[in-house]
Amino acid sequence: MSETATAMQGLVVGAGGGIGSAMAQRWSQDPRFDAVWAVSRSADVDPGSQSSLRPLSTDQSEKSIAELAGMIVQESPRLSRIVIALGTLHGPSYGPEKSLDALQLASMQEAYRVNCILPMLWLSALAPGLRKNPDCRIAVLSARVGSIGDNRLGGWYSYRSAKAALNMGLRSASIELARRAKGVKLIAFHPGTVDTALSEPFQRGVPEGKLFAPDFVAGQLDRILDTHGVDGELSYLDWAGETITW
Ligand SMILES: NC(=O)c1ccc[n+]([C@@H]2O[C@H](COP(=O)([O-])OP(=O)(O)OC[C@H]3O[C@@H](n4cnc5c(N)ncnc54)[C@H](OP(=O)(O)O)[C@@H]3O)[C@@H](O)[C@H]2O)c1
């Protein structure tokens, strides 16, 4: 960073996950950043020797989201990068459904809560603090399987539909923010298949060279955020920067 350049501040929500932690580590080693907020349910996001990394613990309740978001935008009023990397595909009692008869209320609710509702609550809580921000680029981790036009295989009902609902929420947010927070850019991001806990049970059929390391994807997303300036639009992009059909 040149001495005259303004220092950047970043926020990662879901900093305990595979992609979120790679993003937080990358920014905290980037001299352009003087603060990287790393929000996770676990308090043990390792700050290492990087003094810019600021770990914060949350239970992802509405109260905690509102408190943390308010504190972060107050401390970093010119937040320049936000990555929301929350998501779930499987848990101890649920997994992606192959057929309609596998649908269950509890697992559908959990998929919607983590993949759609929590990211939208974070955006809602951060938005008032972004109104005067001149340049804040936000990527929310979506997935290609949330594309309605791209769905030729079916299945994965809860995860697919939660990501499609997320995409629609982000679309409405981009329209509202173009009026009320003109310095914000929004991206719905598909990282490819990434070697994390989320994809672990489903990696067997992934072609050679197509299972990405979290560090690689964090680098791709970093470059995409650097090159996509504020335009009042929601972009739906994959790891290579290619546009995905809605
Ligand atoms: N890995 C892939 O192949 C792939 C492909 C397409 C899209 N994506 C998307 O990329 C994003 C990041 O996923 P990842 O691969 O990094 O997965 P991951 O390692 O499992 O991380 C997901 C993170 O989401 C948060 N989370 C998960 N369950 C939660 C719950 N019940 N309540 C609250 N928070 C919860 C956690 O954040 P904390 O630990 O910080 O609390 C968790 O670490 C997700 O949106 C996922 O859908 C991933």
Short mmCIF file of C-alpha atoms and ligand atoms in Angstrom, two decimals:
data_model
loop_
_atom_site.label_atom_id
_atom_site.label_comp_id
_atom_site.label_asym_id
_atom_site.label_seq_id
_atom_site.Cartn_x
_atom_site.Cartn_y
_atom_site.Cartn_z
CA MET A 1 0.00 0.00 0.00
CA SER A 2 1.39 3.44 -0.84
CA GLU A 3 1.60 5.92 2.01
CA THR A 4 -1.11 8.07 0.48
CA ALA A 5 -3.57 5.21 -0.11
CA THR A 6 -6.47 4.92 2.31
CA ALA A 7 -6.34 1.77 4.42
CA MET A 8 -9.09 -0.76 3.79
CA GLN A 9 -11.30 -2.50 6.32
CA GLY A 10 -12.94 -5.87 5.77
CA LEU A 11 -15.64 -7.94 7.46
CA VAL A 12 -16.09 -11.69 7.13
CA VAL A 13 -19.23 -13.28 8.58
CA GLY A 14 -18.81 -17.03 8.89
CA ALA A 15 -15.08 -16.65 9.53
CA GLY A 16 -14.93 -20.10 11.14
CA GLY A 17 -15.89 -21.83 7.88
CA GLY A 18 -13.55 -23.09 5.16
CA ILE A 19 -14.07 -20.21 2.73
CA GLY A 20 -14.71 -17.55 5.39
CA SER A 21 -11.53 -18.33 7.30
CA ALA A 22 -9.43 -18.35 4.09
CA MET A 23 -10.86 -14.91 3.24
CA ALA A 24 -10.16 -13.49 6.70
CA GLN A 25 -6.60 -14.87 6.71
CA ARG A 26 -5.95 -13.51 3.22
CA TRP A 27 -7.09 -9.99 4.04
CA SER A 28 -5.29 -9.96 7.38
CA GLN A 29 -2.01 -10.68 5.53
CA ASP A 30 -2.75 -8.00 2.91
CA PRO A 31 -1.02 -4.71 3.76
CA ARG A 32 -3.89 -2.76 2.19
CA PHE A 33 -6.08 -3.74 5.18
CA ASP A 34 -5.69 -2.24 8.63
CA ALA A 35 -8.72 -4.01 10.14
CA VAL A 36 -10.37 -7.34 9.32
CA TRP A 37 -13.42 -8.19 11.43
CA ALA A 38 -13.86 -11.96 11.62
CA VAL A 39 -17.29 -12.98 12.97
CA SER A 40 -17.90 -16.58 13.91
CA ARG A 41 -19.92 -18.72 16.32
CA SER A 42 -16.65 -19.95 17.74
CA ALA A 43 -14.38 -17.52 19.53
CA ASP A 44 -11.27 -19.28 18.33
CA VAL A 45 -10.64 -17.66 14.96
CA ASP A 46 -6.87 -17.50 15.37
CA PRO A 47 -5.62 -13.90 15.13
CA GLY A 48 -2.08 -15.29 14.69
CA SER A 49 0.55 -12.61 14.43
CA GLN A 50 -1.71 -10.41 12.29
CA SER A 51 -2.68 -7.43 14.39
CA SER A 52 -5.34 -6.38 11.84
CA LEU A 53 -7.50 -9.48 12.50
CA ARG A 54 -10.30 -8.75 14.96
CA PRO A 55 -12.20 -11.93 15.90
CA LEU A 56 -15.75 -11.52 17.20
CA SER A 57 -17.99 -14.22 18.58
CA THR A 58 -21.73 -14.45 17.88
CA ASP A 59 -24.63 -16.82 18.50
CA GLN A 60 -26.20 -15.50 15.24
CA SER A 61 -29.29 -14.34 17.14
CA GLU A 62 -31.02 -11.20 15.86
CA LYS A 63 -29.80 -9.35 18.96
CA SER A 64 -26.19 -10.38 18.48
CA ILE A 65 -26.26 -9.57 14.74
CA ALA A 66 -27.69 -6.10 15.42
CA GLU A 67 -25.16 -5.38 18.18
CA LEU A 68 -22.11 -6.59 16.28
CA ALA A 69 -23.10 -4.96 12.97
CA GLY A 70 -23.72 -1.65 14.75
CA MET A 71 -20.39 -1.82 16.54
CA ILE A 72 -18.45 -2.74 13.38
CA VAL A 73 -19.86 0.07 11.20
CA GLN A 74 -19.26 2.53 14.01
CA GLU A 75 -15.62 1.46 14.42
CA SER A 76 -15.08 1.10 10.65
CA PRO A 77 -17.39 3.64 8.97
CA ARG A 78 -15.59 3.15 5.66
CA LEU A 79 -15.78 -0.62 5.60
CA SER A 80 -14.57 -1.44 2.08
CA ARG A 81 -15.15 -5.21 1.77
CA ILE A 82 -17.73 -7.58 3.26
CA VAL A 83 -17.97 -11.33 2.67
CA ILE A 84 -20.90 -13.22 4.17
CA ALA A 85 -19.92 -16.89 4.00
CA LEU A 86 -22.70 -18.60 5.97
CA GLY A 87 -24.22 -21.79 4.69
CA THR A 88 -25.28 -25.34 5.46
CA LEU A 89 -25.95 -28.35 3.25
CA HIS A 90 -25.96 -31.18 5.78
CA GLY A 91 -26.00 -31.73 9.53
CA PRO A 92 -26.27 -34.61 12.00
CA SER A 93 -29.95 -35.14 11.18
CA TYR A 94 -30.33 -33.80 7.64
CA GLY A 95 -28.79 -33.76 4.20
CA PRO A 96 -29.72 -32.67 0.70
CA GLU A 97 -33.02 -34.31 -0.30
CA LYS A 98 -33.09 -36.47 -3.44
CA SER A 99 -36.89 -36.66 -3.66
CA LEU A 100 -40.04 -34.87 -2.50
CA ASP A 101 -40.81 -37.56 0.07
CA ALA A 102 -37.61 -36.67 1.96
CA LEU A 103 -38.78 -33.13 2.79
CA GLN A 104 -39.04 -32.34 6.50
CA LEU A 105 -40.01 -29.15 8.28
CA ALA A 106 -37.02 -28.97 10.62
CA SER A 107 -34.34 -29.50 8.01
CA MET A 108 -36.01 -27.12 5.55
CA GLN A 109 -36.20 -24.45 8.23
CA GLU A 110 -32.53 -24.93 9.10
CA ALA A 111 -31.47 -24.68 5.45
CA TYR A 112 -33.46 -21.47 5.00
CA ARG A 113 -32.24 -20.02 8.29
CA VAL A 114 -28.53 -20.48 7.63
CA ASN A 115 -28.41 -20.01 3.83
CA CYS A 116 -30.90 -17.18 3.43
CA ILE A 117 -32.29 -15.64 6.62
CA LEU A 118 -29.02 -15.08 8.50
CA PRO A 119 -27.19 -13.49 5.53
CA MET A 120 -30.19 -11.19 4.93
CA LEU A 121 -30.34 -10.24 8.62
CA TRP A 122 -26.64 -9.30 8.47
CA LEU A 123 -27.27 -7.16 5.39
CA SER A 124 -30.25 -5.55 7.10
CA ALA A 125 -28.23 -4.76 10.22
CA LEU A 126 -25.24 -3.39 8.29
CA ALA A 127 -27.20 -1.33 5.73
CA PRO A 128 -27.90 1.78 7.88
CA GLY A 129 -24.15 2.11 8.52
CA LEU A 130 -23.36 1.90 4.80
CA ARG A 131 -25.48 4.86 3.61
CA LYS A 132 -22.58 7.32 3.52
CA ASN A 133 -19.95 4.74 2.62
CA PRO A 134 -18.40 5.77 -0.72
CA ASP A 135 -17.22 2.30 -1.80
CA CYS A 136 -18.21 -0.91 -0.06
CA ARG A 137 -18.19 -4.15 -2.04
CA ILE A 138 -20.17 -7.04 -0.60
CA ALA A 139 -20.10 -10.69 -1.65
CA VAL A 140 -22.68 -13.07 -0.21
CA LEU A 141 -21.90 -16.76 -0.71
CA SER A 142 -24.68 -18.21 -2.81
CA ALA A 143 -24.31 -21.27 -5.08
CA ARG A 144 -24.90 -22.15 -8.73
CA VAL A 145 -27.51 -24.68 -7.58
CA GLY A 146 -29.62 -21.67 -6.50
CA SER A 147 -30.07 -20.78 -10.17
CA ILE A 148 -33.56 -21.69 -11.40
CA GLY A 149 -32.47 -21.55 -15.06
CA ASP A 150 -29.49 -23.82 -14.43
CA ASN A 151 -31.43 -26.52 -12.54
CA ARG A 152 -31.52 -29.55 -14.81
CA LEU A 153 -30.82 -32.28 -12.24
CA GLY A 154 -33.44 -31.46 -9.59
CA GLY A 155 -33.11 -32.65 -6.00
CA TRP A 156 -31.37 -30.78 -3.14
CA TYR A 157 -34.74 -29.09 -2.50
CA SER A 158 -34.00 -27.15 0.67
CA TYR A 159 -30.48 -25.99 -0.21
CA ARG A 160 -31.39 -25.03 -3.78
CA SER A 161 -34.52 -23.16 -2.80
CA ALA A 162 -32.84 -21.41 0.16
CA LYS A 163 -30.09 -20.14 -2.16
CA ALA A 164 -32.69 -19.06 -4.76
CA ALA A 165 -34.51 -17.19 -1.98
CA LEU A 166 -31.19 -15.61 -0.95
CA ASN A 167 -30.62 -14.48 -4.54
CA MET A 168 -34.07 -12.86 -4.63
CA GLY A 169 -33.45 -11.13 -1.29
CA LEU A 170 -30.15 -9.79 -2.62
CA ARG A 171 -31.84 -8.57 -5.79
CA SER A 172 -34.34 -6.53 -3.77
CA ALA A 173 -31.50 -5.28 -1.57
CA SER A 174 -29.51 -4.12 -4.60
CA ILE A 175 -32.50 -2.08 -5.82
CA GLU A 176 -33.00 -0.52 -2.39
CA LEU A 177 -29.31 0.14 -1.78
CA ALA A 178 -28.92 1.80 -5.21
CA ARG A 179 -31.22 4.50 -3.79
CA ARG A 180 -30.21 4.54 -0.13
CA ALA A 181 -26.56 3.49 -0.04
CA LYS A 182 -25.19 4.48 -3.42
CA GLY A 183 -21.64 3.38 -2.64
CA VAL A 184 -22.51 -0.31 -2.18
CA LYS A 185 -21.84 -3.09 -4.71
CA LEU A 186 -23.54 -6.48 -4.17
CA ILE A 187 -22.38 -9.83 -5.55
CA ALA A 188 -24.03 -13.25 -5.15
CA PHE A 189 -21.02 -15.55 -5.42
CA HIS A 190 -20.64 -19.21 -6.41
CA PRO A 191 -17.23 -20.48 -5.28
CA GLY A 192 -17.16 -23.72 -7.27
CA THR A 193 -16.77 -26.98 -5.37
CA VAL A 194 -14.46 -26.17 -2.51
CA ASP A 195 -12.73 -28.56 -0.14
CA THR A 196 -14.58 -27.65 3.09
CA ALA A 197 -16.75 -29.40 5.66
CA LEU A 198 -19.84 -28.40 3.66
CA SER A 199 -18.84 -30.28 0.50
CA GLU A 200 -16.92 -33.11 2.19
CA PRO A 201 -19.57 -35.87 1.82
CA PHE A 202 -20.16 -34.95 -1.86
CA GLN A 203 -16.62 -34.73 -3.23
CA ARG A 204 -16.34 -38.20 -4.74
CA GLY A 205 -17.71 -37.38 -8.21
CA VAL A 206 -15.86 -34.08 -8.57
CA PRO A 207 -13.64 -34.15 -11.68
CA GLU A 208 -9.87 -33.93 -11.29
CA GLY A 209 -8.74 -30.33 -10.75
CA LYS A 210 -12.26 -29.12 -9.95
CA LEU A 211 -12.12 -29.44 -6.16
CA PHE A 212 -10.72 -26.08 -5.16
CA ALA A 213 -8.70 -25.22 -2.07
CA PRO A 214 -10.32 -22.50 0.08
CA ASP A 215 -7.21 -20.30 -0.39
CA PHE A 216 -7.58 -20.44 -4.17
CA VAL A 217 -11.23 -19.41 -4.00
CA ALA A 218 -10.47 -16.61 -1.53
CA GLY A 219 -7.92 -15.26 -4.03
CA GLN A 220 -10.45 -15.44 -6.87
CA LEU A 221 -13.12 -13.67 -4.80
CA ASP A 222 -10.64 -11.02 -3.67
CA ARG A 223 -9.82 -10.20 -7.31
CA ILE A 224 -13.51 -10.18 -8.27
CA LEU A 225 -14.26 -7.71 -5.48
CA ASP A 226 -11.33 -5.52 -6.55
CA THR A 227 -12.52 -5.39 -10.16
CA HIS A 228 -16.30 -4.97 -9.69
CA GLY A 229 -16.97 -1.38 -8.70
CA VAL A 230 -20.22 0.17 -7.57
CA ASP A 231 -22.89 0.05 -10.30
CA GLY A 232 -26.18 -0.27 -8.40
CA GLU A 233 -26.62 -3.84 -9.66
CA LEU A 234 -26.55 -7.33 -8.15
CA SER A 235 -24.05 -9.55 -9.99
CA TYR A 236 -24.35 -13.35 -9.84
CA LEU A 237 -20.83 -14.57 -10.48
CA ASP A 238 -18.86 -17.78 -10.24
CA TRP A 239 -15.28 -18.27 -9.04
CA ALA A 240 -13.94 -17.46 -12.53
CA GLY A 241 -15.88 -14.19 -12.64
CA GLU A 242 -18.38 -15.59 -15.16
CA THR A 243 -22.01 -14.51 -14.91
CA ILE A 244 -24.51 -17.21 -13.87
CA THR A 245 -28.03 -17.27 -15.26
CA TRP A 246 -30.73 -16.55 -12.67
N1 LIG B 1 -17.82 -25.71 -0.31
C1 LIG B 1 -18.47 -25.72 -1.48
O1 LIG B 1 -18.23 -26.57 -2.35
C2 LIG B 1 -19.52 -24.68 -1.78
C3 LIG B 1 -20.14 -24.70 -3.05
C4 LIG B 1 -21.11 -23.73 -3.34
C5 LIG B 1 -21.43 -22.77 -2.39
N2 LIG B 1 -20.82 -22.79 -1.17
C6 LIG B 1 -21.22 -21.77 -0.19
O2 LIG B 1 -20.07 -21.15 0.37
C7 LIG B 1 -20.39 -20.69 1.70
C8 LIG B 1 -19.30 -21.11 2.67
O3 LIG B 1 -19.30 -22.52 2.79
P1 LIG B 1 -18.02 -23.38 3.16
O4 LIG B 1 -17.80 -24.27 2.02
O5 LIG B 1 -16.92 -22.50 3.64
O6 LIG B 1 -18.65 -24.26 4.33
P2 LIG B 1 -18.25 -24.45 5.85
O7 LIG B 1 -16.79 -24.65 6.00
O8 LIG B 1 -19.17 -25.49 6.36
O9 LIG B 1 -18.62 -23.03 6.50
C9 LIG B 1 -19.94 -22.58 6.61
C10 LIG B 1 -20.05 -21.66 7.80
O10 LIG B 1 -21.42 -21.23 7.91
C11 LIG B 1 -21.74 -21.04 9.27
N3 LIG B 1 -22.78 -21.98 9.70
C12 LIG B 1 -22.93 -23.28 9.34
N4 LIG B 1 -23.96 -23.83 9.99
C13 LIG B 1 -24.48 -22.85 10.76
C14 LIG B 1 -25.57 -22.79 11.68
N5 LIG B 1 -26.33 -23.85 11.94
N6 LIG B 1 -25.81 -21.61 12.32
C15 LIG B 1 -25.05 -20.53 12.07
N7 LIG B 1 -24.01 -20.51 11.21
C16 LIG B 1 -23.74 -21.67 10.57
C17 LIG B 1 -20.48 -21.38 10.09
O11 LIG B 1 -19.76 -20.18 10.33
P3 LIG B 1 -18.94 -20.00 11.74
O12 LIG B 1 -18.19 -21.29 11.93
O13 LIG B 1 -18.06 -18.85 11.47
O14 LIG B 1 -19.94 -19.73 12.77
C18 LIG B 1 -19.74 -22.31 9.15
O15 LIG B 1 -18.41 -22.39 9.47
C19 LIG B 1 -21.79 -21.25 2.00
O16 LIG B 1 -22.75 -20.25 1.75
C20 LIG B 1 -21.95 -22.37 1.00
O17 LIG B 1 -23.31 -22.62 0.71
C21 LIG B 1 -19.87 -23.71 -0.84
#
